[in-house]
Coordinates of C-alpha atoms and ligand atoms in Angstrom, one line a residue:
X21 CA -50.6 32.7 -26.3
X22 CA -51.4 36.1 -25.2
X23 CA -48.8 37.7 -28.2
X24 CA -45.0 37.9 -28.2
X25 CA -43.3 40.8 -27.3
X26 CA -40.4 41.4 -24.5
X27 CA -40.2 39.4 -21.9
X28 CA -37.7 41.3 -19.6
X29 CA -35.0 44.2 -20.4
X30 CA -31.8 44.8 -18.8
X31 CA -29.9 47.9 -19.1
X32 CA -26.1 48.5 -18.9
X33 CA -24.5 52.4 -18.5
X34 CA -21.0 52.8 -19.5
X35 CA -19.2 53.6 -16.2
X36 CA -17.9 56.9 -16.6
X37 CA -19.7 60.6 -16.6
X38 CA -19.3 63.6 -18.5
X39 CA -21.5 66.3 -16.2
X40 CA -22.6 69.0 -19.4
X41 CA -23.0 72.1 -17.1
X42 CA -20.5 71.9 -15.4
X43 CA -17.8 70.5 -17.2
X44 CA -18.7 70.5 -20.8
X45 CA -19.7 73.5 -21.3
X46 CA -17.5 75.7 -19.5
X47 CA -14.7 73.9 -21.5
X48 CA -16.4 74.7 -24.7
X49 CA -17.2 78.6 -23.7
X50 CA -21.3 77.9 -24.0
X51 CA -23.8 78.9 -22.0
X52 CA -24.9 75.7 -19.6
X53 CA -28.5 76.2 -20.6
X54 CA -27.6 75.3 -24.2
X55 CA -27.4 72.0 -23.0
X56 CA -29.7 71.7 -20.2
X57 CA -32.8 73.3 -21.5
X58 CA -32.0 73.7 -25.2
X59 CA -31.0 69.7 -25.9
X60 CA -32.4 68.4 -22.9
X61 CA -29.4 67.1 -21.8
X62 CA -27.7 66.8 -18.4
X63 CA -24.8 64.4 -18.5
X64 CA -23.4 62.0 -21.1
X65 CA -22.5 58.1 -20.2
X66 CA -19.0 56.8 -21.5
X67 CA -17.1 53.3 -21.2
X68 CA -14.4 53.1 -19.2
X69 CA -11.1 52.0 -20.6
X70 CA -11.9 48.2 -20.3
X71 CA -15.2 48.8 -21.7
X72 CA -16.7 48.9 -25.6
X73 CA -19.7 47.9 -27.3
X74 CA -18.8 43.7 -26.6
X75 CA -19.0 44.2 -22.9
X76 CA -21.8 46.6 -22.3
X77 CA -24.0 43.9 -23.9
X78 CA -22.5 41.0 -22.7
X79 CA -22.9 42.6 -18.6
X80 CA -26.6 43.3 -20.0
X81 CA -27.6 40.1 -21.3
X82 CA -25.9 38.2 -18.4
X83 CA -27.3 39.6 -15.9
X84 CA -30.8 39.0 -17.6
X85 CA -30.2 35.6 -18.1
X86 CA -29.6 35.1 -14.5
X87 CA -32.6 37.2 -13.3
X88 CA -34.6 35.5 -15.4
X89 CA -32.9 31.5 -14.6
X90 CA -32.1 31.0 -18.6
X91 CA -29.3 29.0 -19.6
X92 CA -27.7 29.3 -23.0
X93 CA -30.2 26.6 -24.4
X94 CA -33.4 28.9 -23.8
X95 CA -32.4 31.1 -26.0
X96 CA -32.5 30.5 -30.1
X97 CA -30.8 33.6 -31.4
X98 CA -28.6 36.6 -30.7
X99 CA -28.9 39.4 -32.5
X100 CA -27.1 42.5 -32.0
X101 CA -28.2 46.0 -32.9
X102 CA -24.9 48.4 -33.3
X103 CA -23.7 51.5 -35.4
X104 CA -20.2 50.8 -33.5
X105 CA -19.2 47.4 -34.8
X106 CA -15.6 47.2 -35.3
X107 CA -15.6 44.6 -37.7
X108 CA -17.0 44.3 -41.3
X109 CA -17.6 40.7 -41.1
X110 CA -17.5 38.7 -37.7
X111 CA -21.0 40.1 -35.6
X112 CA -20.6 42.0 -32.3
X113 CA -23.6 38.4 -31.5
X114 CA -20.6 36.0 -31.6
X115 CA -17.9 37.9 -29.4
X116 CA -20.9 38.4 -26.8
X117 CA -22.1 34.7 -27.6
X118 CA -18.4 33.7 -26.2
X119 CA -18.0 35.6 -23.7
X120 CA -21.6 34.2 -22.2
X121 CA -19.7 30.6 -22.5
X122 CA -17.4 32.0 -20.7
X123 CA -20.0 31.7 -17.3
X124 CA -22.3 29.0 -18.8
X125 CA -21.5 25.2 -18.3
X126 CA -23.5 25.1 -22.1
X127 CA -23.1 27.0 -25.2
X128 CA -25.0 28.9 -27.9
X129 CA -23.7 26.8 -30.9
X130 CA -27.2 25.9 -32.1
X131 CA -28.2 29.7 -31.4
X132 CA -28.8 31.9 -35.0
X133 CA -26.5 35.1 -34.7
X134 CA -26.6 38.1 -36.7
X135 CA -26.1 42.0 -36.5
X136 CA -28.2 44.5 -37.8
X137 CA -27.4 48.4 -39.2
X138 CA -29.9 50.8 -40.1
X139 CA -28.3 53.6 -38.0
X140 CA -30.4 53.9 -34.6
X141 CA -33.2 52.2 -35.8
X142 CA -32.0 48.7 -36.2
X143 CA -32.7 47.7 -32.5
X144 CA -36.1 48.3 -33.3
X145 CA -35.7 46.2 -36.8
X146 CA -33.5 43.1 -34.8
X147 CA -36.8 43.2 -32.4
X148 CA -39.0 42.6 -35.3
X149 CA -37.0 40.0 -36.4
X150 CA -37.4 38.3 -33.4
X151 CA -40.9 38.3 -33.1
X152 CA -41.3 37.2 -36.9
X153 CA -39.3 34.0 -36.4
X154 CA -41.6 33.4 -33.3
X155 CA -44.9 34.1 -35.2
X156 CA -42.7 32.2 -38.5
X157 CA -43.1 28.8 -35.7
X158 CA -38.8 28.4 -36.3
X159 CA -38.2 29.2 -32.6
X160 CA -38.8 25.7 -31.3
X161 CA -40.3 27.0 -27.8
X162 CA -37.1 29.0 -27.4
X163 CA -36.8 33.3 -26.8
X164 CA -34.6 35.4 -29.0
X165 CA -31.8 37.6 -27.2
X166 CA -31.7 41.4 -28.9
X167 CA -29.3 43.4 -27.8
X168 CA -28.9 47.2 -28.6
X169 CA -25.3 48.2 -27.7
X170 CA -23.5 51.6 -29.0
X171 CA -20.6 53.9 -28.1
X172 CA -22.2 57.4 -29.4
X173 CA -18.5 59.1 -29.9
X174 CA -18.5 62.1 -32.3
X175 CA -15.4 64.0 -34.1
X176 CA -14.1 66.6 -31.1
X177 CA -15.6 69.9 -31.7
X178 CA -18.1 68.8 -33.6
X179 CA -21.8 69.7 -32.7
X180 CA -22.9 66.4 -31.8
X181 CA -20.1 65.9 -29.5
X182 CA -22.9 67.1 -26.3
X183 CA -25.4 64.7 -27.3
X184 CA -22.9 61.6 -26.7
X185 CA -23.7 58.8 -25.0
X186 CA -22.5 55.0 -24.1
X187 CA -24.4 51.7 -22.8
X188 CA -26.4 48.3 -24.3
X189 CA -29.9 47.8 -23.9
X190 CA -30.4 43.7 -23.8
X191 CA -34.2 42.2 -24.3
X192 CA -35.6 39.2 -24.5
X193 CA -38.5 38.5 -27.0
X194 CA -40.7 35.4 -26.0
X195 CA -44.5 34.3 -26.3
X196 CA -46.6 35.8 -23.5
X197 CA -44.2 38.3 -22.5
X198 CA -44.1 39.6 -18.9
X199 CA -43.8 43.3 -20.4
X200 CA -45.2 44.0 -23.9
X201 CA -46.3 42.8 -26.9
X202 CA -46.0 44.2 -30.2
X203 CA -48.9 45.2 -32.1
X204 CA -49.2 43.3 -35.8
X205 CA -49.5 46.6 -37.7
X206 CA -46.5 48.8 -38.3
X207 CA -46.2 52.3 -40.2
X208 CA -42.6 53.0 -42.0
X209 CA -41.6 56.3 -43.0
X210 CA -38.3 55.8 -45.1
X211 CA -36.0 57.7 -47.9
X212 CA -32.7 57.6 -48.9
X213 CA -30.9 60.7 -47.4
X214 CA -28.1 61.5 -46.0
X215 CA -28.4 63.2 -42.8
X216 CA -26.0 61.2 -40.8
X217 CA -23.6 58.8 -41.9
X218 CA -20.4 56.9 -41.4
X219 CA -19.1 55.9 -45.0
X220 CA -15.9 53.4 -43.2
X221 CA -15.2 55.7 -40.3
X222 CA -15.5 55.6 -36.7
X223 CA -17.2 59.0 -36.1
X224 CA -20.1 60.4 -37.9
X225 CA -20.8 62.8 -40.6
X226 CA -23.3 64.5 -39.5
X227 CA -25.6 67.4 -41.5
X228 CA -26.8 68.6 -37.9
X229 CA -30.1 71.0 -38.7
X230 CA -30.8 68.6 -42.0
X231 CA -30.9 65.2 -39.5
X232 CA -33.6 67.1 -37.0
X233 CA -36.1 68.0 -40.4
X234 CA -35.1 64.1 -41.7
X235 CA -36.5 62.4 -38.0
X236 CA -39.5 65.1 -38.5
X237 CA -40.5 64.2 -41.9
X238 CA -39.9 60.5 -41.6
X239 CA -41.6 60.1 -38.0
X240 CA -44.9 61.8 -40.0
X241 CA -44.8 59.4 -42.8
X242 CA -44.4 56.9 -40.5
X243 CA -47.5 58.2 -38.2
X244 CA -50.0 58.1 -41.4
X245 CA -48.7 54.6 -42.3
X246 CA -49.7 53.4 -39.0
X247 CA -52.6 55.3 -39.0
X248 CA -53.7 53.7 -42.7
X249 CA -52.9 50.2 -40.8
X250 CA -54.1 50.4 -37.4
X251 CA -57.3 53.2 -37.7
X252 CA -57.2 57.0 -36.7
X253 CA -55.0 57.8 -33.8
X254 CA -55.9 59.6 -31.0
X255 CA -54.0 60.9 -27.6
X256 CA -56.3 59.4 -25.3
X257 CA -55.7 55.6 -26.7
X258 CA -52.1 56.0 -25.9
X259 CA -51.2 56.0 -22.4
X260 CA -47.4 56.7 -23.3
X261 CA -45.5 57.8 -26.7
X262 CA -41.4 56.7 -26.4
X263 CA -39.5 58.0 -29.3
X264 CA -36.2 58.0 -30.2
X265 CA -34.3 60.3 -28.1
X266 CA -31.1 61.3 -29.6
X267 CA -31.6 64.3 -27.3
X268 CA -34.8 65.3 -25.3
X269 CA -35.3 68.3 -27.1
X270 CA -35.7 66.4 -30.4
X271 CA -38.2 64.7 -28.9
X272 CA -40.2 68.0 -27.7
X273 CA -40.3 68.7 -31.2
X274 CA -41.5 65.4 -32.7
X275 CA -43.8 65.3 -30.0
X276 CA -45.6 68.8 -30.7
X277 CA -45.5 67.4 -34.5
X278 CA -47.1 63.9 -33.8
X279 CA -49.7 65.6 -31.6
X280 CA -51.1 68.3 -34.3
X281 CA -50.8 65.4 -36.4
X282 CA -52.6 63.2 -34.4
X283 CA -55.6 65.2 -33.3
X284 CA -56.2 66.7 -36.6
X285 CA -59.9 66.0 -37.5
X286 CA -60.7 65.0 -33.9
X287 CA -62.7 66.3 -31.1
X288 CA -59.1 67.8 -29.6
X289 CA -59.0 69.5 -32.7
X290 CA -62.3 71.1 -31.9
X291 CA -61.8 72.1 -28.5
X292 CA -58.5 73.5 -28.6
X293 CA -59.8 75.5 -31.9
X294 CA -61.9 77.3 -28.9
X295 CA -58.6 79.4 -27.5
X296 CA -56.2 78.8 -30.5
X297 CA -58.1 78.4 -33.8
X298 CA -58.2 75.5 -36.1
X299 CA -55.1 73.7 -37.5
X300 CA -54.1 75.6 -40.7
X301 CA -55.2 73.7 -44.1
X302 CA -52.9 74.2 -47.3
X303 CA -55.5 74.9 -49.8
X304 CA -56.6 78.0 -47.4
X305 CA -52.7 79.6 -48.1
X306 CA -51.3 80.5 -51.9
X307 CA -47.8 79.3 -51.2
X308 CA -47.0 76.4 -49.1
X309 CA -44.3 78.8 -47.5
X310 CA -47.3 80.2 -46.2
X311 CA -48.8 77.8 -44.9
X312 CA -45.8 76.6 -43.1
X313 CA -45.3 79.9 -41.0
X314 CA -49.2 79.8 -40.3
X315 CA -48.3 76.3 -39.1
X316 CA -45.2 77.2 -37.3
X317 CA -47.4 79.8 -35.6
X318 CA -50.0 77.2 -34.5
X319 CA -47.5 74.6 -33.4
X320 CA -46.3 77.5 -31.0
X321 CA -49.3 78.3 -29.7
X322 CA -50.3 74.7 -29.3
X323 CA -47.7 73.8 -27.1
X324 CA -48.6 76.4 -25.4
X325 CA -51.9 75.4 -24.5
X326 CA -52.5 73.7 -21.0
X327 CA -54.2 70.6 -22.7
X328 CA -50.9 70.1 -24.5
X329 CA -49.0 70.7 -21.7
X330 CA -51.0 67.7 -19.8
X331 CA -50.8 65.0 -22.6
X332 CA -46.5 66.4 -22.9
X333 CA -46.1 65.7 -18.7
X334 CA -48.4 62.3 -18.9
X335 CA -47.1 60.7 -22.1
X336 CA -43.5 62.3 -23.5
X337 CA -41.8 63.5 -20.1
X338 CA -41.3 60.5 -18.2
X339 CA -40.2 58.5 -21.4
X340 CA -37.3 61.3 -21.2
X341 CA -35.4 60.7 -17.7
X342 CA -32.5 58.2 -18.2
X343 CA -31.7 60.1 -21.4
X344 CA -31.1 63.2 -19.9
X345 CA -28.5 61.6 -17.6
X346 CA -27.4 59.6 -19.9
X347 CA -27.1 60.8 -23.7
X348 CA -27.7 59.6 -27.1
X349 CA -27.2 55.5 -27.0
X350 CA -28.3 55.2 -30.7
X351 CA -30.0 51.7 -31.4
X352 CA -31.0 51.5 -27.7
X353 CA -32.0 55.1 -27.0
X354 CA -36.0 54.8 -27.5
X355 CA -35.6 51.3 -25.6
X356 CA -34.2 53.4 -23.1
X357 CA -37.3 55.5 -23.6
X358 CA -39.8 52.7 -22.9
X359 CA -38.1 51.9 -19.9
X360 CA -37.8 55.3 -18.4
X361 CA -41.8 55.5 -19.5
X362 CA -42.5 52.5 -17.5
X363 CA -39.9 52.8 -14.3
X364 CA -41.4 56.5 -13.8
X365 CA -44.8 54.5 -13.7
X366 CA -43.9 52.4 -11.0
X367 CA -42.7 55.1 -9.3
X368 CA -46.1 57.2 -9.6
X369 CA -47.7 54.0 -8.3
X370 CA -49.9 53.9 -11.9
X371 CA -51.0 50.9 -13.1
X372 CA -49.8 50.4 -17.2
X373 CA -51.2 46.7 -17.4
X374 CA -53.4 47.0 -20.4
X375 CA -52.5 50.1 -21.3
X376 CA -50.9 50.5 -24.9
X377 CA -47.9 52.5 -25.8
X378 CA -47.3 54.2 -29.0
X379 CA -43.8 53.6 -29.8
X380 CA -41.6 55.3 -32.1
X381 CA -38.4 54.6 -33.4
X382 CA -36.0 56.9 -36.0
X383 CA -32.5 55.9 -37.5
X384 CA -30.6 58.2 -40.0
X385 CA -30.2 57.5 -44.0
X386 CA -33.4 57.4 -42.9
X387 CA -36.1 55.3 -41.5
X388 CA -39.2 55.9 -39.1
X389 CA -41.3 53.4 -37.7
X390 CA -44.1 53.4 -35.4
X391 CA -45.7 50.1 -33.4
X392 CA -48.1 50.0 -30.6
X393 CA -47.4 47.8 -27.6
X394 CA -49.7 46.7 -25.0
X395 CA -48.2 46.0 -21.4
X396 CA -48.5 43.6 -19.7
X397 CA -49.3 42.0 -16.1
X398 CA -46.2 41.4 -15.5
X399 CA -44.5 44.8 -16.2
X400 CA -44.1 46.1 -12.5
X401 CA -41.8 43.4 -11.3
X402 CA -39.8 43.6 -14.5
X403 CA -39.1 47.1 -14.1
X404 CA -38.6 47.0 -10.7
X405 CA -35.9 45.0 -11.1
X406 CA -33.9 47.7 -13.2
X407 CA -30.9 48.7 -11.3
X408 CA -30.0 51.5 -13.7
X409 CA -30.6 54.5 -11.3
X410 CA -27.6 52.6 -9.4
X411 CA -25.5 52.5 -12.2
X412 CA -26.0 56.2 -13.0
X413 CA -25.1 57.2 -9.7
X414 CA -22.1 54.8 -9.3
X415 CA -20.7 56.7 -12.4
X416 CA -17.2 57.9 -12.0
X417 CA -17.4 62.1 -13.1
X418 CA -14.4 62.9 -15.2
X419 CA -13.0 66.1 -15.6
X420 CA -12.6 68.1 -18.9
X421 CA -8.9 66.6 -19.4
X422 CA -10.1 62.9 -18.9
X423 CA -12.9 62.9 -20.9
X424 CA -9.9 64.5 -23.1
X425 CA -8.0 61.3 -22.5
X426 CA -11.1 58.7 -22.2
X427 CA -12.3 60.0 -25.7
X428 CA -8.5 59.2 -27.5
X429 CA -8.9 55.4 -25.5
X430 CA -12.0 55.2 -27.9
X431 CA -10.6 56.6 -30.7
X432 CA -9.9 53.6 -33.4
X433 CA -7.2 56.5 -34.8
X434 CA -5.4 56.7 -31.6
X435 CA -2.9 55.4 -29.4
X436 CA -3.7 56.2 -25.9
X437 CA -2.5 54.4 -22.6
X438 CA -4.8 55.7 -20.0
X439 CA -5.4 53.9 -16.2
X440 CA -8.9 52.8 -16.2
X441 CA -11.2 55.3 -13.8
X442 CA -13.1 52.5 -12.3
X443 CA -12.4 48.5 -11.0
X444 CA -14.3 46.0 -12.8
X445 CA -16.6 43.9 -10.5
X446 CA -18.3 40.9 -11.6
X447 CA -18.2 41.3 -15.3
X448 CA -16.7 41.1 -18.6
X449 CA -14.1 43.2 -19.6
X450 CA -11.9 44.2 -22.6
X451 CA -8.8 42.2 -22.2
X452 CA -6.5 43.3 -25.4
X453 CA -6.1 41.8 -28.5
X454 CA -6.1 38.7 -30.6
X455 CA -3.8 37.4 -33.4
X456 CA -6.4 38.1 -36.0
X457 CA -6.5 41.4 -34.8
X458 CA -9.6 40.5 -32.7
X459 CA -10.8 41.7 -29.6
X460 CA -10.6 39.7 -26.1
X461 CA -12.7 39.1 -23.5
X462 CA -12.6 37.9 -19.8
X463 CA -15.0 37.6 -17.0
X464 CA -13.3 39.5 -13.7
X465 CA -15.0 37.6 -10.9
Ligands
CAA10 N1 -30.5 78.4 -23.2 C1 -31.5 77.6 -23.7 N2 -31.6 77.1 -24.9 C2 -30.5 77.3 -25.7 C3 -29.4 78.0 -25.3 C4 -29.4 78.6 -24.0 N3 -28.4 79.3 -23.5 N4 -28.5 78.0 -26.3 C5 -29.0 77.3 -27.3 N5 -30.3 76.9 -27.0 C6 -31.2 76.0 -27.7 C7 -31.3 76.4 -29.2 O1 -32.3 77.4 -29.4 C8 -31.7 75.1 -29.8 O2 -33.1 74.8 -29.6 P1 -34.1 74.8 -30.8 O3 -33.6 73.7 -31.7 O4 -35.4 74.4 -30.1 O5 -34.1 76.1 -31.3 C9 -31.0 74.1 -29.0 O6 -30.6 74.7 -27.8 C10 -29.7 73.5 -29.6 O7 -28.9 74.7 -30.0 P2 -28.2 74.8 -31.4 O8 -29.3 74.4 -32.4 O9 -27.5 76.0 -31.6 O10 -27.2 73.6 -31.3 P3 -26.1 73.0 -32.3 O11 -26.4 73.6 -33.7 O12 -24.8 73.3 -31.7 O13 -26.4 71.5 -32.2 C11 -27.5 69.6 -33.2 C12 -27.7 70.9 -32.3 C13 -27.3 70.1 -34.6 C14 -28.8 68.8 -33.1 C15 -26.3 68.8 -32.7 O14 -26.4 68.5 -31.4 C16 -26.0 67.6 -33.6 O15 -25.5 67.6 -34.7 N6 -26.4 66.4 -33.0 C17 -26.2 65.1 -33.7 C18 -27.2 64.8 -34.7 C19 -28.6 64.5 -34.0 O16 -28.7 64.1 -32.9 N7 -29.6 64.7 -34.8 C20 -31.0 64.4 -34.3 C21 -31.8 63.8 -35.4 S1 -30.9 62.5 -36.2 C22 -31.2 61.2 -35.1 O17 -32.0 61.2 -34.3 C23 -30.2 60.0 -35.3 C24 -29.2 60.0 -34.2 O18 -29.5 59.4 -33.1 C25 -28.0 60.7 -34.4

């Protein structure tokens, strides 16, 4: 067994757009750069009217179980990564488990399911999961189904409403895995705060500026945890670094902060302290205030520098381009990340087999966690067959009035009868509700 890891990913966009620029912002009375080169962002992804969390996953999953010729008994469990669920008991797992049957001549009854919440980082946690019960010998020869689904909606009005966002992110974990496999060591970075949160509601409460200095101060613990596991990090071992990307410009400042971390003490260190100086050390300052501008100051200039500037375009940038047309998808953002890493790879025409990624994954109340992954030979037909720059295009581009309406369909608080944007082809849909007050699902041929 070369390790266990992910085997193949499939990745499913809501079908609608919200274009920031053009429409967002003008509506909101901001500047289109706020957006664009302050968060990073250039559209947001949302599900149509016959869309939610239950379908995104299911048209993920299904079309990875046919790509990859599985039938419900390949695969031992379902779990299902989700800060949408709209239930407190039954798991998103079984309403996607059924609505798989629905195509399958078998069924997933001997299948464990389960769902997982720790904010965003619980896709991250249901893949561990899955590769403990491999390693654990409980899997009987079969692969685990993890599936990262989220509608991002915010309050209207309310800051985070322009980092929104809306698909599933569906992987399967197996032994010699034709993209990655995990590393055995793992740092954690984790605190009880309360940054982000959503005590029985549907949209967040959000503490906006606190949540960007949480992810910061988490992602670092996290970095020396690995680093106390794994042995001093270094850039150059690294050949990409996806992180959780609730909107690229958090990531340009985590990145900035896991790099001066990084290279502290190493021969970067040394010959960027040539044009910028050495890293500022707290006993050299008498408050710690201090020493925070001087490193403020530093982290400035060293994103500045050109050899910065190469590791950021290399490493950080190409993990970034689905988000940006995309949004925030939660628990399958920095799995979006790794994918984005890897399709711009294939694209370049660079060769990732062996090379190891640094991967790094944030969810509020709060918890970091950073795992290495080493890809594999198989990587370039897996991502290759990604159709999600087909999806993105397909989108249908609302205007201002029916994102107006397309945000009330979402709304648990609302009644809203709107016409759906787009016709479902060949997939599952939302198809009302249940006696239980459960949700309904059918496949539209
Ligand atoms: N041109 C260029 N840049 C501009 C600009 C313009 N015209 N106008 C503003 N900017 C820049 C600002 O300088 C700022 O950049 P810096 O942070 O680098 O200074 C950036 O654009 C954003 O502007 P504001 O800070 O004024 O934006 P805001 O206060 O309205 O909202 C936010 C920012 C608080 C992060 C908000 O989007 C939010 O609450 N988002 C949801 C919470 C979130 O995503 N937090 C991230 C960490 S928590 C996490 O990761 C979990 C998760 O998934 C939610």
């Amino acid at each position: 067994m070369t390790g266990v890891g992910i085997d193949a990913i499939e990745i499913r966009t809501g079908k609608l757009k919200l274009d920031l620029a053009e429409t967002f912002a003008p509506a909101q009375g901001e500047d289109p750069g706020k957006y664009t080169k302050g968060l990073g962002l250039h559209a947001s992804s949302f599900p149509d009217v016959y869309e939610d969390i239950v379908t995104m996953a299911a048209n993920a999953a299904h079309r990875l179980m046919e790509r990859k010729g599985l039938t419900p008994d390949d695969i031992g469990r379902i779990d299902v990564a989700t800060e949408s669920a709209f239930d407190n008991s039954k798991p998103v797992s079984t309403y996607v488990a059924g609505c798989l049957e629905e195509v399958y001549d078998d069924d997933f009854h001997h299948a464990n399911k389960g769902e997982r919440k720790f904010a965003c980082i619980a896709g991250t946690q249901s893949l561990d999961d899955a590769f403990n019960w491999i390693r654990a010998g409980r899997n009987r020869g079969r692969a685990a189904l993890v599936i990262a689904t989220d509608t991002a909606l915010y309050a209207r009005d309310d800051p985070g409403e322009a980092t929104q966002g809306a698909g599933a992110v569906a992987m399967l974990v197996d032994e010699d895995p034709d993209l990655v496999t995990f590393s055995t060591e793992q740092g954690f970075g984790s605190a009880d705060e309360t940054d982000f949160l959503k005590p029985n509601q549907q949209f967040p409460s959000v503490d906006g500026k606190r949540s960007v200095n949480v992810y910061l101060a988490r992602m670092r613990e996290a970095l020396d945890d690995f680093a106390a596991q794994a042995g001093d990090l270094h850039p150059d071992d690294y050949a990409m670094v996806p992180f959780h990307t609730p909107f690229p410009g958090m990531v340009r400042k985590a990145a900035a902060l896991g790099y001066r971390h990084i290279v502290r003490d190493t021969d970067v260190e040394l010959a960027l302290a040539e044009e910028i100086g050495r890293q500022p050390r707290p006993e050299e300052f008498k408050t710690r205030e201090q020493y925070f501008d001087a490193m403020e100051e530093y982290t400035d200039e060293l994103t500045e520098t050109e050899r910065y500037g190469d590791w950021y375009a290399d490493s950080i940038e190409p993990t970034l381009s689905i988000a940006r047309e995309v949004g925030n998808w939660y628990t399958g953002s920095v799995h979006v990340a790794r994918a984005a890493g890897l399709k711009r790879s294939l694209e370049e025409g660079r060769e990732m087999a062996g090379e190891q990624l640094l991967v790094a994954s944030y969810g509020s109340g709060a918890q970091a966690e950073v795992h290495s992954e080493t890809v594999q030979p198989g990587w370039r037909e897996e991502i290759e067959a990604l159709n999600v720059d087909e999806q993105i295009d397909d989108r249908y581009e609302l205007s201002f009035e029916e994102y107006e309406q397309i945000h009330d369909v979402h709304n648990h608080d609302t009644e809203t009868d709107v016409e759906e944007f787009t016709a479902p082809d060949g997939e599952f849909v939302f198809d009302g509700w249940g006696r239980m007050g459960e949700r309904k699902y059918r496949y539209v041929r």
